[in-house]
Amino acid sequence: FAVIVAAQFPAANFAVMLFHYDGAVDGWGDLPWSRRAVHVAAVDQTKWWFGKRFLHPDLVADYDYIFLWDEDIEVDGFDPMRYLRIVRKEGLEISQPALDHRSQIHHRLTARARRGGTVHRRFYKTAGGGRCYGNSTGPPCTGWVEMMVPVFSRALGYCAQGDRSSNVGIVDSEYVLHRGIPTLGDGGGKGPAPKAKASSATSADRYAVRLRS
């Protein structure tokens, strides 16, 4: 999937930095976009480990937006230029494409709105636990994105300020499919995923990732 994702971003408008958690850099040399990409390798490290060390504020200041994405994303029909036009128009400093309903979805806020539309910034839940209302001011109801496909404006370099219920949002009209394939630590996804990891990630799994980052 990483090959397809990287190829979706035109060279005239985007720079590509590929984080190799399996240490295998040479195997990418035959791809047309690989020579223009920056390759960083550290075995068994997470995306956030790489991001915090190699996306320094002085570096990201040269770019309008940073797409810090996982590799298990399908981007059929996703247009990054259309996406950025929407983000600019909506004033989103932190955003993500909505997740297709076939995706592995952990939080309903990130799912594509069934009613259509361009962007949503909150969702509503009026029954059961974890209720979300129109006056809710924080996660999981509004003001955040999930870690698999975040997009940051230059705000990444100085910490986003302001009303997060306004400047953080989900773009419904440009959506992706999240496969939720566990690859970290299994040789880069070259073999079958361990059965214990085949189901959706647990909160313990996500906590372990945060610790390693």
PDB file of N, CA and C in Angstrom, residues 113-165:
ATOM      1  N   ALA A 113     -19.110  10.679   7.037  1.00  0.00           N
ATOM      2  CA  ALA A 113     -20.501  10.987   7.358  1.00  0.00           C
ATOM      3  C   ALA A 113     -21.416  10.399   6.290  1.00  0.00           C
ATOM      4  N   ARG A 114     -22.411   9.670   6.714  1.00  0.00           N
ATOM      5  CA  ARG A 114     -23.304   9.009   5.759  1.00  0.00           C
ATOM      6  C   ARG A 114     -24.182  10.012   5.011  1.00  0.00           C
ATOM      7  N   ARG A 115     -24.360  11.178   5.582  1.00  0.00           N
ATOM      8  CA  ARG A 115     -25.200  12.183   4.923  1.00  0.00           C
ATOM      9  C   ARG A 115     -24.466  12.901   3.805  1.00  0.00           C
ATOM     10  N   GLY A 116     -23.191  12.587   3.620  1.00  0.00           N
ATOM     11  CA  GLY A 116     -22.399  13.280   2.613  1.00  0.00           C
ATOM     12  C   GLY A 116     -21.837  14.567   3.162  1.00  0.00           C
ATOM     13  N   GLY A 117     -21.617  15.543   2.307  1.00  0.00           N
ATOM     14  CA  GLY A 117     -21.041  16.813   2.745  1.00  0.00           C
ATOM     15  C   GLY A 117     -19.544  16.845   2.518  1.00  0.00           C
ATOM     16  N   THR A 118     -18.939  17.949   2.893  1.00  0.00           N
ATOM     17  CA  THR A 118     -17.510  18.155   2.636  1.00  0.00           C
ATOM     18  C   THR A 118     -16.658  17.880   3.865  1.00  0.00           C
ATOM     19  N   VAL A 119     -17.059  18.425   5.013  1.00  0.00           N
ATOM     20  CA  VAL A 119     -16.270  18.331   6.244  1.00  0.00           C
ATOM     21  C   VAL A 119     -17.210  18.146   7.426  1.00  0.00           C
ATOM     22  N   HIS A 120     -16.785  17.376   8.428  1.00  0.00           N
ATOM     23  CA  HIS A 120     -17.477  17.413   9.714  1.00  0.00           C
ATOM     24  C   HIS A 120     -16.444  17.588  10.823  1.00  0.00           C
ATOM     25  N   ARG A 121     -16.864  18.235  11.903  1.00  0.00           N
ATOM     26  CA  ARG A 121     -15.979  18.536  13.011  1.00  0.00           C
ATOM     27  C   ARG A 121     -16.411  17.870  14.319  1.00  0.00           C
ATOM     28  N   ARG A 122     -17.571  17.242  14.331  1.00  0.00           N
ATOM     29  CA  ARG A 122     -18.058  16.570  15.533  1.00  0.00           C
ATOM     30  C   ARG A 122     -19.036  15.483  15.135  1.00  0.00           C
ATOM     31  N   PHE A 123     -19.328  14.593  16.074  1.00  0.00           N
ATOM     32  CA  PHE A 123     -20.426  13.666  15.865  1.00  0.00           C
ATOM     33  C   PHE A 123     -21.270  13.630  17.124  1.00  0.00           C
ATOM     34  N   TYR A 124     -22.458  13.088  16.977  1.00  0.00           N
ATOM     35  CA  TYR A 124     -23.440  13.125  18.058  1.00  0.00           C
ATOM     36  C   TYR A 124     -23.797  11.706  18.488  1.00  0.00           C
ATOM     37  N   LYS A 125     -23.874  11.530  19.794  1.00  0.00           N
ATOM     38  CA  LYS A 125     -24.303  10.258  20.364  1.00  0.00           C
ATOM     39  C   LYS A 125     -25.108  10.574  21.616  1.00  0.00           C
ATOM     40  N   THR A 126     -26.379  10.261  21.589  1.00  0.00           N
ATOM     41  CA  THR A 126     -27.266  10.669  22.676  1.00  0.00           C
ATOM     42  C   THR A 126     -27.742   9.506  23.541  1.00  0.00           C
ATOM     43  N   ALA A 127     -27.206   8.319  23.292  1.00  0.00           N
ATOM     44  CA  ALA A 127     -27.584   7.154  24.104  1.00  0.00           C
ATOM     45  C   ALA A 127     -26.350   6.336  24.417  1.00  0.00           C
ATOM     46  N   GLY A 128     -26.405   5.578  25.533  1.00  0.00           N
ATOM     47  CA  GLY A 128     -25.287   4.738  25.926  1.00  0.00           C
ATOM     48  C   GLY A 128     -24.151   5.532  26.528  1.00  0.00           C
ATOM     49  N   GLY A 129     -23.004   4.875  26.683  1.00  0.00           N
ATOM     50  CA  GLY A 129     -21.840   5.534  27.273  1.00  0.00           C
ATOM     51  C   GLY A 129     -21.144   6.445  26.279  1.00  0.00           C
ATOM     52  N   GLY A 130     -20.350   7.369  26.808  1.00  0.00           N
ATOM     53  CA  GLY A 130     -19.592   8.282  25.965  1.00  0.00           C
ATOM     54  C   GLY A 130     -20.445   9.148  25.080  1.00  0.00           C
ATOM     55  N   ARG A 131     -21.435   9.803  25.649  1.00  0.00           N
ATOM     56  CA  ARG A 131     -22.368  10.602  24.852  1.00  0.00           C
ATOM     57  C   ARG A 131     -21.709  11.878  24.324  1.00  0.00           C
ATOM     58  N   CYS A 132     -22.181  12.307  23.142  1.00  0.00           N
ATOM     59  CA  CYS A 132     -21.670  13.503  22.503  1.00  0.00           C
ATOM     60  C   CYS A 132     -22.835  14.388  22.075  1.00  0.00           C
ATOM     61  N   TYR A 133     -22.788  15.643  22.521  1.00  0.00           N
ATOM     62  CA  TYR A 133     -23.864  16.586  22.227  1.00  0.00           C
ATOM     63  C   TYR A 133     -23.306  17.790  21.459  1.00  0.00           C
ATOM     64  N   GLY A 134     -24.191  18.667  21.075  1.00  0.00           N
ATOM     65  CA  GLY A 134     -23.777  19.852  20.348  1.00  0.00           C
ATOM     66  C   GLY A 134     -22.877  20.777  21.144  1.00  0.00           C
ATOM     67  N   ASN A 135     -22.948  20.708  22.474  1.00  0.00           N
ATOM     68  CA  ASN A 135     -22.100  21.566  23.310  1.00  0.00           C
ATOM     69  C   ASN A 135     -20.867  20.844  23.840  1.00  0.00           C
ATOM     70  N   SER A 136     -20.613  19.610  23.382  1.00  0.00           N
ATOM     71  CA  SER A 136     -19.391  18.900  23.774  1.00  0.00           C
ATOM     72  C   SER A 136     -18.187  19.632  23.199  1.00  0.00           C
ATOM     73  N   THR A 137     -17.115  19.709  23.974  1.00  0.00           N
ATOM     74  CA  THR A 137     -15.983  20.553  23.575  1.00  0.00           C
ATOM     75  C   THR A 137     -14.689  19.796  23.315  1.00  0.00           C
ATOM     76  N   GLY A 138     -14.681  18.479  23.479  1.00  0.00           N
ATOM     77  CA  GLY A 138     -13.426  17.747  23.302  1.00  0.00           C
ATOM     78  C   GLY A 138     -13.636  16.312  22.864  1.00  0.00           C
ATOM     79  N   PRO A 139     -12.529  15.559  22.764  1.00  0.00           N
ATOM     80  CA  PRO A 139     -12.593  14.159  22.340  1.00  0.00           C
ATOM     81  C   PRO A 139     -13.458  13.336  23.294  1.00  0.00           C
ATOM     82  N   PRO A 140     -14.123  12.279  22.782  1.00  0.00           N
ATOM     83  CA  PRO A 140     -14.079  11.802  21.386  1.00  0.00           C
ATOM     84  C   PRO A 140     -15.147  12.442  20.511  1.00  0.00           C
ATOM     85  N   CYS A 141     -15.725  13.543  20.961  1.00  0.00           N
ATOM     86  CA  CYS A 141     -16.857  14.149  20.250  1.00  0.00           C
ATOM     87  C   CYS A 141     -16.430  15.155  19.184  1.00  0.00           C
ATOM     88  N   THR A 142     -15.363  15.873  19.444  1.00  0.00           N
ATOM     89  CA  THR A 142     -14.917  16.925  18.523  1.00  0.00           C
ATOM     90  C   THR A 142     -13.466  17.278  18.822  1.00  0.00           C
ATOM     91  N   GLY A 143     -12.818  17.954  17.872  1.00  0.00           N
ATOM     92  CA  GLY A 143     -11.509  18.549  18.139  1.00  0.00           C
ATOM     93  C   GLY A 143     -10.319  17.624  18.090  1.00  0.00           C
ATOM     94  N   TRP A 144     -10.400  16.531  17.329  1.00  0.00           N
ATOM     95  CA  TRP A 144      -9.228  15.656  17.243  1.00  0.00           C
ATOM     96  C   TRP A 144      -9.330  14.758  16.020  1.00  0.00           C
ATOM     97  N   VAL A 145      -8.197  14.153  15.655  1.00  0.00           N
ATOM     98  CA  VAL A 145      -8.141  13.165  14.587  1.00  0.00           C
ATOM     99  C   VAL A 145      -7.397  11.949  15.122  1.00  0.00           C
ATOM    100  N   GLU A 146      -7.483  10.853  14.377  1.00  0.00           N
ATOM    101  CA  GLU A 146      -6.792   9.645  14.818  1.00  0.00           C
ATOM    102  C   GLU A 146      -5.418   9.559  14.165  1.00  0.00           C
ATOM    103  N   MET A 147      -4.573   8.658  14.679  1.00  0.00           N
ATOM    104  CA  MET A 147      -3.153   8.738  14.349  1.00  0.00           C
ATOM    105  C   MET A 147      -2.761   8.101  13.025  1.00  0.00           C
ATOM    106  N   MET A 148      -3.670   7.415  12.312  1.00  0.00           N
ATOM    107  CA  MET A 148      -3.206   6.712  11.109  1.00  0.00           C
ATOM    108  C   MET A 148      -3.066   7.598   9.870  1.00  0.00           C
ATOM    109  N   VAL A 149      -3.869   8.663   9.749  1.00  0.00           N
ATOM    110  CA  VAL A 149      -3.762   9.529   8.563  1.00  0.00           C
ATOM    111  C   VAL A 149      -3.878  11.018   8.899  1.00  0.00           C
ATOM    112  N   PRO A 150      -3.163  11.521   9.885  1.00  0.00           N
ATOM    113  CA  PRO A 150      -3.285  12.945  10.204  1.00  0.00           C
ATOM    114  C   PRO A 150      -2.604  13.829   9.162  1.00  0.00           C
ATOM    115  N   VAL A 151      -3.136  15.027   8.995  1.00  0.00           N
ATOM    116  CA  VAL A 151      -2.541  16.037   8.131  1.00  0.00           C
ATOM    117  C   VAL A 151      -2.413  17.313   8.960  1.00  0.00           C
ATOM    118  N   PHE A 152      -1.202  17.857   9.013  1.00  0.00           N
ATOM    119  CA  PHE A 152      -0.925  19.034   9.829  1.00  0.00           C
ATOM    120  C   PHE A 152      -0.552  20.216   8.948  1.00  0.00           C
ATOM    121  N   SER A 153      -1.023  21.384   9.305  1.00  0.00           N
ATOM    122  CA  SER A 153      -0.516  22.588   8.663  1.00  0.00           C
ATOM    123  C   SER A 153       0.801  22.970   9.336  1.00  0.00           C
ATOM    124  N   ARG A 154       1.339  24.115   9.005  1.00  0.00           N
ATOM    125  CA  ARG A 154       2.570  24.551   9.663  1.00  0.00           C
ATOM    126  C   ARG A 154       2.405  24.634  11.176  1.00  0.00           C
ATOM    127  N   ALA A 155       1.166  24.554  11.642  1.00  0.00           N
ATOM    128  CA  ALA A 155       0.905  24.570  13.084  1.00  0.00           C
ATOM    129  C   ALA A 155       1.635  23.454  13.804  1.00  0.00           C
ATOM    130  N   LEU A 156       2.003  22.390  13.074  1.00  0.00           N
ATOM    131  CA  LEU A 156       2.748  21.296  13.693  1.00  0.00           C
ATOM    132  C   LEU A 156       4.015  21.800  14.364  1.00  0.00           C
ATOM    133  N   GLY A 157       4.613  22.859  13.791  1.00  0.00           N
ATOM    134  CA  GLY A 157       5.875  23.346  14.319  1.00  0.00           C
ATOM    135  C   GLY A 157       5.748  24.184  15.573  1.00  0.00           C
ATOM    136  N   TYR A 158       4.555  24.715  15.856  1.00  0.00           N
ATOM    137  CA  TYR A 158       4.441  25.572  17.035  1.00  0.00           C
ATOM    138  C   TYR A 158       3.310  25.175  17.965  1.00  0.00           C
ATOM    139  N   CYS A 159       2.689  24.043  17.685  1.00  0.00           N
ATOM    140  CA  CYS A 159       1.529  23.540  18.438  1.00  0.00           C
ATOM    141  C   CYS A 159       0.291  24.369  18.059  1.00  0.00           C
ATOM    142  N   ALA A 160      -0.698  23.688  17.520  1.00  0.00           N
ATOM    143  CA  ALA A 160      -1.900  24.367  17.026  1.00  0.00           C
ATOM    144  C   ALA A 160      -2.586  25.126  18.148  1.00  0.00           C
ATOM    145  N   GLN A 161      -3.008  26.339  17.840  1.00  0.00           N
ATOM    146  CA  GLN A 161      -3.657  27.198  18.822  1.00  0.00           C
ATOM    147  C   GLN A 161      -5.113  27.401  18.435  1.00  0.00           C
ATOM    148  N   GLY A 162      -5.904  27.915  19.350  1.00  0.00           N
ATOM    149  CA  GLY A 162      -7.262  28.317  19.026  1.00  0.00           C
ATOM    150  C   GLY A 162      -8.293  27.272  19.384  1.00  0.00           C
ATOM    151  N   ASP A 163      -9.460  27.419  18.790  1.00  0.00           N
ATOM    152  CA  ASP A 163     -10.615  26.574  19.091  1.00  0.00           C
ATOM    153  C   ASP A 163     -10.522  25.279  18.307  1.00  0.00           C
ATOM    154  N   ARG A 164     -10.212  24.181  18.982  1.00  0.00           N
ATOM    155  CA  ARG A 164     -10.017  22.930  18.251  1.00  0.00           C
ATOM    156  C   ARG A 164     -11.316  22.369  17.688  1.00  0.00           C
ATOM    157  N   SER A 165     -12.459  22.816  18.190  1.00  0.00           N
ATOM    158  CA  SER A 165     -13.718  22.379  17.601  1.00  0.00           C
ATOM    159  C   SER A 165     -13.959  23.062  16.262  1.00  0.00           C
TER     160      SER A 165
END
